[in-house]
Coordinates of C-alpha atoms and ligand atoms in Angstrom, one line a residue:
M1 CA 114.9 131.3 77.1
A2 CA 113.0 128.1 76.8
S3 CA 115.1 126.5 74.6
N4 CA 118.1 127.3 76.8
C5 CA 116.0 125.8 79.9
K6 CA 117.9 122.9 81.7
Y7 CA 116.0 119.9 83.4
I8 CA 117.0 118.3 86.3
F9 CA 115.5 115.1 87.5
V10 CA 115.6 113.9 90.9
T11 CA 115.1 110.1 91.5
G12 CA 115.0 108.3 94.8
G13 CA 116.4 104.9 95.9
V14 CA 116.6 102.5 98.6
T15 CA 113.5 103.7 100.8
S16 CA 111.1 106.3 100.4
S17 CA 110.9 109.4 102.8
L18 CA 114.5 110.3 102.2
G19 CA 113.5 113.8 101.3
K20 CA 113.6 114.3 97.8
G21 CA 111.5 117.4 97.9
I22 CA 113.7 119.2 100.4
I23 CA 116.8 118.2 98.4
S24 CA 114.9 119.6 95.2
A25 CA 114.0 122.8 97.1
S26 CA 117.5 123.2 98.5
L27 CA 119.0 122.8 95.1
A28 CA 116.5 125.3 93.6
K29 CA 117.4 127.8 96.5
L30 CA 121.0 127.8 95.8
L31 CA 120.5 128.4 91.8
Q32 CA 117.8 131.0 92.7
A33 CA 120.4 132.7 95.1
R34 CA 122.8 132.8 92.1
G35 CA 120.2 134.6 90.2
F36 CA 118.5 131.9 88.0
S37 CA 114.9 131.4 87.5
V38 CA 113.8 128.0 88.8
T39 CA 110.8 126.0 89.5
I40 CA 110.2 122.5 90.6
Q41 CA 108.0 120.0 89.8
K42 CA 106.6 116.6 91.3
L43 CA 105.4 113.7 89.3
D44 CA 103.5 111.4 91.3
P45 CA 103.0 107.5 90.2
Y46 CA 99.7 107.0 91.8
I47 CA 96.7 106.5 89.9
N48 CA 94.6 109.3 91.7
I49 CA 94.2 112.2 89.5
D50 CA 95.0 114.4 92.2
P51 CA 95.5 113.8 96.0
G52 CA 92.5 115.9 96.9
T53 CA 90.3 112.7 97.7
L54 CA 93.2 111.0 99.7
N55 CA 92.9 110.8 103.5
P56 CA 95.7 112.8 105.2
Y57 CA 96.9 109.4 106.8
E58 CA 97.6 108.1 103.3
H59 CA 99.5 111.2 102.0
G60 CA 99.9 114.2 104.2
E61 CA 98.4 117.6 103.9
C62 CA 96.9 118.3 100.4
Y63 CA 98.5 121.4 99.2
V64 CA 96.4 123.7 97.2
T65 CA 98.0 126.3 94.7
D66 CA 96.6 129.9 93.5
D67 CA 95.0 128.3 90.4
G68 CA 93.1 125.8 92.9
A69 CA 94.9 122.6 92.1
E70 CA 95.0 120.1 95.1
T71 CA 98.6 118.8 94.9
D72 CA 101.3 117.0 96.9
L73 CA 102.7 118.4 100.1
D74 CA 106.1 118.8 98.5
L75 CA 104.8 121.6 96.3
G76 CA 104.4 123.5 99.8
H77 CA 108.2 123.0 100.4
Y78 CA 108.7 124.5 96.8
E79 CA 107.1 127.5 97.5
R80 CA 108.2 127.9 101.1
F81 CA 111.8 127.8 100.0
L82 CA 111.5 129.6 96.5
N83 CA 109.0 132.1 97.7
V84 CA 107.5 131.9 93.9
P85 CA 103.9 130.4 93.5
T86 CA 103.4 126.9 92.0
S87 CA 100.4 125.7 89.8
Q88 CA 98.6 122.6 88.4
A89 CA 101.7 122.3 86.1
N90 CA 104.0 121.5 88.9
N91 CA 102.4 118.5 90.1
V92 CA 101.2 115.6 87.7
T93 CA 100.1 112.0 88.7
T94 CA 99.8 108.9 86.6
G95 CA 95.9 109.3 86.8
R96 CA 96.2 112.6 85.0
I97 CA 98.6 111.4 82.5
Y98 CA 96.3 108.2 81.7
Q99 CA 93.3 110.8 81.7
R100 CA 94.9 113.2 79.0
V101 CA 95.7 110.0 76.9
I102 CA 92.5 108.2 77.2
D103 CA 90.8 111.8 76.4
R104 CA 92.7 111.8 73.5
E105 CA 92.1 108.4 72.4
R106 CA 88.3 108.9 72.6
R107 CA 88.8 112.0 70.5
G108 CA 90.2 110.0 67.7
D109 CA 93.9 111.7 68.0
Y110 CA 95.4 108.2 67.7
L111 CA 93.1 107.0 65.0
G112 CA 94.3 103.5 63.6
K113 CA 97.1 103.2 66.3
T114 CA 97.4 100.9 69.3
V115 CA 97.7 103.1 72.4
Q116 CA 100.6 102.0 74.5
V117 CA 102.7 102.6 77.8
I118 CA 105.5 103.4 75.4
P119 CA 105.5 105.8 73.4
H120 CA 101.8 107.5 74.2
I121 CA 102.1 107.3 78.2
T122 CA 106.0 108.4 78.1
D123 CA 105.3 111.0 75.5
E124 CA 102.6 112.4 77.9
I125 CA 105.0 112.5 80.8
Q126 CA 107.6 114.1 78.6
D127 CA 105.3 116.9 77.6
S128 CA 104.2 117.6 81.2
I129 CA 107.7 117.9 82.1
Q130 CA 108.4 120.3 79.2
T131 CA 105.3 122.4 79.6
L132 CA 107.1 124.3 82.2
G133 CA 110.3 124.7 80.2
R134 CA 108.2 125.7 77.1
S135 CA 106.9 128.8 79.1
G136 CA 110.2 130.6 78.7
D137 CA 110.0 131.8 82.2
Y138 CA 112.6 129.3 83.7
D139 CA 116.5 128.6 83.4
F140 CA 115.9 125.2 85.2
I141 CA 113.1 122.9 85.9
I142 CA 113.7 120.5 88.7
T143 CA 111.5 117.3 88.2
E144 CA 111.2 115.2 91.2
I145 CA 110.0 111.8 90.5
G146 CA 107.8 110.4 93.3
G147 CA 108.2 106.9 94.7
T148 CA 111.4 104.8 94.7
V149 CA 113.3 103.4 91.8
G150 CA 112.3 99.9 91.2
D151 CA 108.7 100.4 91.7
I152 CA 106.6 99.2 89.0
E153 CA 104.5 102.5 89.0
S154 CA 107.5 104.5 88.5
L155 CA 108.8 102.7 85.3
P156 CA 107.3 104.7 82.8
Y157 CA 108.5 108.1 84.4
I158 CA 112.1 106.4 84.4
E159 CA 111.7 105.6 80.8
A160 CA 110.4 109.0 79.9
V161 CA 113.6 110.5 81.9
R162 CA 116.1 108.1 80.0
Q163 CA 114.5 109.5 76.6
L164 CA 114.6 113.1 77.6
K165 CA 118.2 112.9 78.8
L166 CA 119.2 111.5 75.3
E167 CA 117.3 114.1 73.3
L168 CA 118.3 116.9 75.5
E169 CA 121.9 116.0 75.3
G170 CA 123.9 118.2 77.8
Q171 CA 120.6 120.1 79.1
A172 CA 119.3 117.3 81.4
L173 CA 120.8 115.6 84.3
V174 CA 119.7 113.1 86.8
I175 CA 120.5 113.4 90.8
H176 CA 119.5 110.1 92.6
L177 CA 119.0 110.3 96.3
T178 CA 119.8 107.3 98.4
L179 CA 120.4 106.1 101.7
I180 CA 123.7 105.1 103.4
P181 CA 122.8 103.3 106.5
Y182 CA 124.9 103.0 109.7
L183 CA 125.0 99.5 111.0
E184 CA 125.2 100.4 114.8
A185 CA 126.3 96.8 115.8
A186 CA 129.3 97.1 113.1
G187 CA 129.8 100.6 113.6
E188 CA 129.9 101.0 110.0
L189 CA 128.2 103.0 107.0
K190 CA 127.2 100.7 104.4
T191 CA 127.1 101.5 100.7
K192 CA 125.5 98.1 99.4
P193 CA 121.9 99.3 99.1
T194 CA 123.0 102.4 97.2
Q195 CA 125.1 100.3 94.7
H196 CA 122.1 97.9 94.1
S197 CA 119.7 101.1 93.8
V198 CA 122.0 102.6 91.2
K199 CA 122.3 99.3 89.3
M200 CA 118.6 99.2 89.1
L201 CA 118.5 102.7 87.8
Q202 CA 121.3 101.6 85.2
S203 CA 119.2 98.7 84.2
L204 CA 116.5 101.0 83.1
G205 CA 119.0 102.9 81.0
V206 CA 119.7 105.7 83.3
Q207 CA 123.1 106.6 84.6
P208 CA 122.7 109.1 87.5
D209 CA 125.1 112.1 87.3
V210 CA 125.0 113.1 90.9
I211 CA 124.4 111.0 93.9
V212 CA 123.0 112.5 97.0
A213 CA 123.5 110.4 100.3
R214 CA 121.3 110.7 103.1
T215 CA 123.1 109.6 106.1
S216 CA 123.4 110.1 109.9
H217 CA 127.3 110.0 110.0
E218 CA 129.7 111.9 108.1
L219 CA 130.7 109.9 104.9
G220 CA 134.4 110.5 104.8
S221 CA 136.3 110.5 101.5
D222 CA 137.0 106.6 101.3
I223 CA 133.3 106.1 101.5
K224 CA 132.6 108.7 98.9
L225 CA 135.3 107.3 96.6
K226 CA 133.7 103.8 97.0
I227 CA 130.1 105.1 96.2
A228 CA 131.6 107.1 93.2
K229 CA 133.4 103.7 92.0
F230 CA 130.5 101.5 92.3
C231 CA 128.0 104.0 91.0
N232 CA 130.0 105.0 87.9
V233 CA 129.8 108.9 89.0
H234 CA 132.6 111.2 89.7
K235 CA 134.0 111.5 93.1
N236 CA 133.0 115.2 93.6
A237 CA 129.5 114.5 92.4
V238 CA 128.8 112.3 95.4
I239 CA 127.3 114.6 98.0
Q240 CA 126.8 113.8 101.5
S241 CA 123.2 114.8 103.2
I242 CA 123.5 114.6 106.7
D243 CA 120.3 114.6 109.0
A244 CA 119.9 118.2 109.9
S245 CA 118.1 119.8 112.8
T246 CA 115.6 121.8 110.5
I247 CA 114.8 121.3 107.0
Y248 CA 115.9 125.1 106.5
E249 CA 119.4 124.0 107.3
V250 CA 119.5 121.9 104.1
P251 CA 120.4 124.5 101.3
L252 CA 123.5 125.4 103.6
L253 CA 124.5 121.9 103.8
M254 CA 124.0 121.5 100.1
K255 CA 126.1 124.6 99.5
E256 CA 128.8 123.2 101.7
E257 CA 128.9 120.0 99.5
Q258 CA 128.9 122.0 96.5
L259 CA 126.1 120.3 95.1
D260 CA 124.9 123.5 93.0
E261 CA 128.3 124.0 92.0
V262 CA 128.5 120.4 90.7
V263 CA 125.5 120.9 89.0
L264 CA 126.3 124.1 87.2
K265 CA 129.7 122.9 86.1
K266 CA 128.0 119.8 84.5
F267 CA 125.9 122.1 82.6
G268 CA 129.0 124.0 81.6
Y269 CA 128.9 127.1 83.5
N270 CA 132.2 128.3 84.8
D271 CA 133.3 131.1 86.9
I272 CA 130.3 130.6 89.4
E273 CA 130.1 133.3 91.8
S274 CA 128.8 132.6 95.4
P275 CA 125.1 132.5 95.9
D276 CA 123.5 135.3 98.3
L277 CA 122.1 133.5 101.3
S278 CA 122.3 136.2 103.6
A279 CA 118.4 136.5 104.1
W280 CA 118.1 132.7 104.4
I281 CA 121.0 132.4 106.9
S282 CA 119.4 135.3 109.1
F283 CA 116.0 133.4 109.1
L284 CA 118.0 130.3 110.3
N285 CA 119.9 132.1 112.9
K286 CA 116.6 133.4 114.4
I287 CA 115.2 130.0 114.6
K288 CA 118.3 128.5 116.3
Y289 CA 118.7 131.5 118.6
P290 CA 115.2 132.4 119.9
K291 CA 115.0 134.9 122.6
S292 CA 111.7 133.6 123.8
K293 CA 109.5 130.6 123.8
V294 CA 105.7 129.8 123.6
T295 CA 103.6 126.8 123.6
I296 CA 100.8 126.6 120.8
G297 CA 98.4 123.8 120.8
L298 CA 97.3 122.5 117.5
I299 CA 94.0 121.0 117.7
G300 CA 93.1 118.4 115.2
K301 CA 92.1 114.7 114.3
Y302 CA 95.5 113.7 112.5
V303 CA 97.8 114.4 115.1
E304 CA 99.7 111.1 114.9
L305 CA 100.9 112.2 111.3
K306 CA 102.7 115.7 111.4
D307 CA 102.5 115.5 107.7
S308 CA 98.9 116.0 108.0
Y309 CA 99.2 119.9 109.1
K310 CA 102.6 120.4 107.3
S311 CA 102.0 123.9 106.3
I312 CA 100.7 124.9 109.5
L313 CA 103.6 123.6 111.3
E314 CA 106.0 125.4 108.8
G315 CA 103.8 128.6 109.1
L316 CA 104.3 128.7 112.9
I317 CA 107.9 128.2 112.6
H318 CA 108.1 130.9 110.0
A319 CA 106.3 133.2 112.4
G320 CA 108.3 132.2 115.2
A321 CA 111.6 133.0 113.5
T322 CA 110.0 136.9 112.5
N323 CA 109.0 137.0 116.4
E324 CA 112.4 135.8 117.3
C325 CA 110.6 133.3 119.7
K326 CA 110.8 129.4 119.7
V327 CA 107.3 127.9 119.2
K328 CA 106.8 124.7 120.9
I329 CA 104.0 122.9 119.3
E330 CA 101.7 120.6 121.0
L331 CA 99.4 118.3 118.6
I332 CA 96.4 117.6 120.7
H333 CA 93.6 114.9 119.3
S334 CA 90.2 116.8 119.4
E335 CA 88.8 113.5 120.4
N336 CA 90.4 113.5 123.6
I337 CA 89.2 116.9 124.8
N338 CA 85.9 117.2 126.6
K339 CA 84.7 119.2 129.8
R340 CA 86.6 116.9 132.0
T341 CA 89.9 117.2 130.1
L342 CA 89.7 120.3 128.9
K343 CA 91.7 122.5 131.5
E344 CA 94.4 119.9 131.9
L345 CA 95.1 119.8 128.1
L346 CA 94.6 123.5 127.4
S347 CA 95.2 126.0 130.5
H348 CA 99.0 126.2 129.8
L349 CA 98.7 126.9 126.3
D350 CA 100.0 130.4 125.2
G351 CA 97.9 130.1 121.9
I352 CA 95.5 127.5 120.4
L353 CA 95.0 126.8 116.6
V354 CA 92.2 124.7 115.7
A355 CA 92.8 122.8 112.3
P356 CA 91.3 122.4 109.3
G357 CA 89.3 119.3 108.7
F358 CA 86.3 117.1 107.5
G359 CA 83.6 115.2 108.8
E360 CA 82.2 114.6 112.3
R361 CA 84.8 112.8 114.3
G362 CA 86.5 115.0 117.1
I363 CA 84.1 118.0 116.1
E364 CA 82.7 118.6 119.7
G365 CA 86.3 118.6 121.2
K366 CA 87.1 121.3 118.8
I367 CA 84.0 123.1 119.8
E368 CA 84.9 122.9 123.4
T369 CA 88.5 124.2 122.8
V370 CA 87.0 127.2 120.9
K371 CA 84.7 128.0 124.0
F372 CA 87.8 127.7 126.2
A373 CA 89.8 130.0 124.5
R374 CA 87.2 132.5 123.9
E375 CA 86.2 132.5 127.8
N376 CA 89.7 132.5 129.1
N377 CA 91.3 135.0 126.6
I378 CA 93.7 132.6 125.0
P379 CA 95.0 133.7 121.6
F380 CA 92.5 131.8 119.1
F381 CA 93.2 131.2 115.6
G382 CA 90.5 128.9 113.6
I383 CA 91.3 127.9 110.0
C384 CA 88.9 126.8 107.8
L385 CA 86.8 124.2 109.9
G386 CA 88.3 125.7 112.7
M387 CA 86.9 128.7 111.8
Q388 CA 83.5 126.9 111.3
C389 CA 83.8 125.6 114.8
A390 CA 84.4 129.2 116.3
V391 CA 81.1 130.0 114.4
V392 CA 79.1 127.1 115.7
E393 CA 80.5 127.7 119.3
F394 CA 79.4 131.3 119.5
A395 CA 76.0 130.5 118.4
R396 CA 75.4 127.8 120.8
N397 CA 76.9 129.8 123.9
T398 CA 76.5 133.4 123.2
L399 CA 73.4 133.5 120.6
K400 CA 71.8 130.7 122.7
L401 CA 71.0 128.5 119.8
S402 CA 71.6 125.3 121.7
A403 CA 71.5 123.1 118.8
A404 CA 73.3 125.1 116.2
N405 CA 75.6 123.3 113.9
S406 CA 77.3 123.1 110.8
A407 CA 75.2 121.2 108.2
E408 CA 78.1 119.0 107.4
I409 CA 77.9 117.4 110.9
D410 CA 74.2 117.7 111.3
P411 CA 72.4 118.1 108.2
K412 CA 69.0 118.4 110.4
T413 CA 70.0 121.3 112.9
P414 CA 67.7 123.9 113.2
D415 CA 70.2 126.4 113.2
P416 CA 72.6 125.6 110.3
V417 CA 75.1 128.7 111.1
I418 CA 77.5 127.0 108.5
Y419 CA 75.7 125.7 105.7
L420 CA 76.5 124.2 102.2
M421 CA 77.4 126.9 99.6
E422 CA 74.8 127.2 96.9
S423 CA 77.4 126.3 94.3
Q424 CA 78.0 122.9 96.0
K425 CA 74.3 121.8 96.1
K426 CA 74.3 120.2 92.8
V427 CA 77.8 118.8 93.3
K428 CA 77.9 115.0 92.9
N429 CA 81.6 114.1 92.4
K430 CA 83.9 114.3 95.2
G431 CA 87.3 115.0 93.3
G432 CA 88.2 118.7 92.5
T433 CA 84.8 119.9 93.2
M434 CA 85.3 122.0 96.4
R435 CA 85.7 125.7 96.4
L436 CA 89.4 125.9 95.5
G437 CA 92.1 128.2 94.9
A438 CA 92.6 132.0 95.3
Y439 CA 89.9 134.3 96.1
T440 CA 89.6 138.0 96.7
C441 CA 88.5 139.2 100.3
K442 CA 87.7 142.5 101.4
L443 CA 88.7 143.7 104.9
K444 CA 86.8 145.8 107.2
K445 CA 88.8 148.9 108.2
G446 CA 89.5 149.0 111.8
S447 CA 89.2 145.0 112.3
L448 CA 92.1 142.9 113.6
A449 CA 92.3 141.5 110.3
H450 CA 93.0 144.9 108.4
K451 CA 95.3 145.9 111.1
I452 CA 97.2 142.7 110.5
Y453 CA 97.3 142.8 106.6
Q454 CA 97.7 146.6 106.4
K455 CA 95.6 146.1 103.2
D456 CA 92.1 146.5 102.1
E457 CA 92.1 143.6 100.0
I458 CA 93.7 140.4 100.0
Q459 CA 94.0 137.1 98.0
E460 CA 93.7 133.8 100.0
R461 CA 93.4 130.1 99.0
H462 CA 90.5 128.0 99.7
R463 CA 89.6 124.2 100.2
H464 CA 86.1 123.8 101.4
R465 CA 82.3 123.1 100.6
F466 CA 80.6 125.0 103.7
E467 CA 80.4 128.6 104.4
F468 CA 79.1 130.9 107.2
N469 CA 75.3 131.4 106.8
N470 CA 74.6 135.0 106.0
N471 CA 71.1 134.9 107.5
Y472 CA 72.6 135.1 111.0
L473 CA 75.2 137.6 110.5
A474 CA 73.3 140.3 112.0
D475 CA 72.8 138.6 115.2
Y476 CA 76.7 137.5 115.3
E477 CA 77.6 141.1 114.9
K478 CA 75.2 142.5 117.4
N479 CA 76.5 140.1 119.8
G480 CA 80.3 140.7 119.5
M481 CA 81.5 138.5 116.9
I482 CA 82.1 140.3 113.5
A483 CA 82.7 139.5 110.0
S484 CA 85.9 141.5 109.0
G485 CA 86.6 139.8 105.6
I486 CA 84.0 139.3 102.7
N487 CA 84.5 138.2 99.6
P488 CA 83.3 141.4 97.3
E489 CA 81.8 139.2 94.6
S490 CA 79.7 136.3 96.5
G491 CA 79.4 138.2 99.9
L492 CA 80.8 135.1 101.7
V493 CA 82.3 135.6 104.8
E494 CA 85.9 134.9 104.8
I495 CA 87.2 136.3 108.5
V496 CA 85.4 136.2 111.8
E497 CA 86.7 137.9 114.9
I498 CA 85.5 139.0 118.3
P499 CA 87.0 142.6 119.0
K500 CA 86.5 142.1 122.7
H501 CA 88.9 139.2 122.8
P502 CA 92.5 139.9 122.9
W503 CA 93.4 137.8 119.6
F504 CA 90.6 135.6 118.3
L505 CA 90.3 135.2 114.5
G506 CA 88.7 132.6 112.1
V507 CA 89.5 132.4 108.6
Q508 CA 87.6 130.3 105.8
F509 CA 90.5 130.0 103.7
H510 CA 94.0 128.6 104.5
P511 CA 96.7 131.3 105.1
E512 CA 99.2 128.3 105.8
Y513 CA 99.6 127.7 102.3
K514 CA 101.2 131.1 101.5
S515 CA 103.6 131.2 104.5
T516 CA 107.1 131.3 103.0
V517 CA 110.7 131.8 104.7
E518 CA 110.9 135.2 102.8
N519 CA 107.4 136.1 103.5
P520 CA 106.0 134.8 106.8
H521 CA 102.2 135.0 106.6
P522 CA 100.9 138.2 108.6
L523 CA 98.3 136.3 110.4
F524 CA 100.8 133.5 111.8
V525 CA 103.2 136.2 112.5
S526 CA 100.5 138.2 114.6
F527 CA 99.1 135.1 116.3
I528 CA 102.5 134.2 117.9
E529 CA 103.2 137.9 118.7
A530 CA 99.7 137.5 120.7
A531 CA 101.0 134.2 122.1
V532 CA 104.2 136.1 123.2
T533 CA 102.1 138.8 124.8
H534 CA 99.8 136.0 126.6
H535 CA 102.9 134.2 127.9
N536 CA 104.3 137.3 129.5
S537 CA 101.1 138.4 131.1
Ligands
LIG601 N1 84.7 120.4 106.1 C1 84.7 121.7 106.0 C2 84.2 122.4 104.5 O1 84.1 121.6 103.6 C3 86.0 122.5 105.9 C4 87.0 122.2 105.2 C5 88.5 122.5 105.7 O2 88.8 122.5 106.8 N2 89.4 122.5 104.7 O3 83.7 123.2 104.5

């Protein structure tokens, strides 16, 4: 019931990158495993309307939801942990908040009034938080406030939390995630940064109810007591979050620390039974005790920053677990790949995945990679731009259209085998204008794709402007590359494959967004299975 919906706010202190998203997702998992319905929301204090126009170096991967929202990568964690789809309502930025308020001002909704941060912006933030609660679908809404307490940008969010907590007395609480650094030279854990960050929060009128302390060393009860005293929380509400070997261990560590119990008791729930985490534990054991090992090359151009390919890396981990196989991932920069380096960089790989991306940089290396995988029968998985590279490679080397290209890379190519979608030709604005979100795809019976999905129709998420040029389709199919997935309404080619190759698949959509712990994506699972076969042969 909406009116009974409880709100949990997660703020961060001391530094960024402490893993608020993982803590939020872990708590949500524990509550879900007790039968509650939970969703998680991320409020991002930057001015961009969404992260869709951000370079992956700035903000990591852009995660896409079914309803076509371009969102923060933390939403990926939420879906992977909870196995429940998120939507635009789960990610709001300062830009979006201001845009709504300004639109309203222009409509005249505030006629006569001066529009101000307080109350108009803070009201809009509160409204965004309560939108999910009002849906009546959830027992708990966990709202993660991006950034670190003390940032100028976060102030309106903290103020909104302060007001909401007061208004929703007993129905809202605040978890503050901080860092307890270990000073090597002194051999000691230090609580001072946490004390300061909690003071900062208190000075803004917010008293945290629970402190989750990230640490590399066990906290011990003396340190917990100290944190409790200085930060004005109960000792049992100081939760240790020790570095874990995988993010998927964090829900179990949080359960050991009783984070969920502490939260539930604060909301007045007593007689709480244990959550059922058996499926989660069995997944974790498969990751921890694999029976085989494969090496997968992930070819991209943002390889310095693993967050750029977050969902793909997680999809590979999920698929590894299903296959009880350790997946070692080598991130290889496509700019380093050329005819001379090909063999050395790629020949030891058991599977090759060419990543999504935009623009020209590193593209020829990706095309060379596809050729190598195709000719050497190495399992090949191309996602979005990776699929487009496979189409270009096939045109150049099999169809003998030597100057074939994607119109994104060479607008003047005589053979634009990948070209701009009709609907994209008029588009001028960059933000939110790609082909985004879930579309239906019909699978060809007897194809590899059909065999993997075991379905006639699927729904997958998209994020692209360019597409396969159907004028060339007959030529491709005659020469051994088939379109095994087609959008039934538009006729757009969504999947290509080479039936003669042991495992060669290119997808225009992003399957990685839909891989979860409970539902590892079938394409990833099959790709890893093929890699195991390749490894053993
Ligand atoms: N740049 C390509 C396009 O816009 C591929 C996009 C992607 O890989 N997400 O079509």
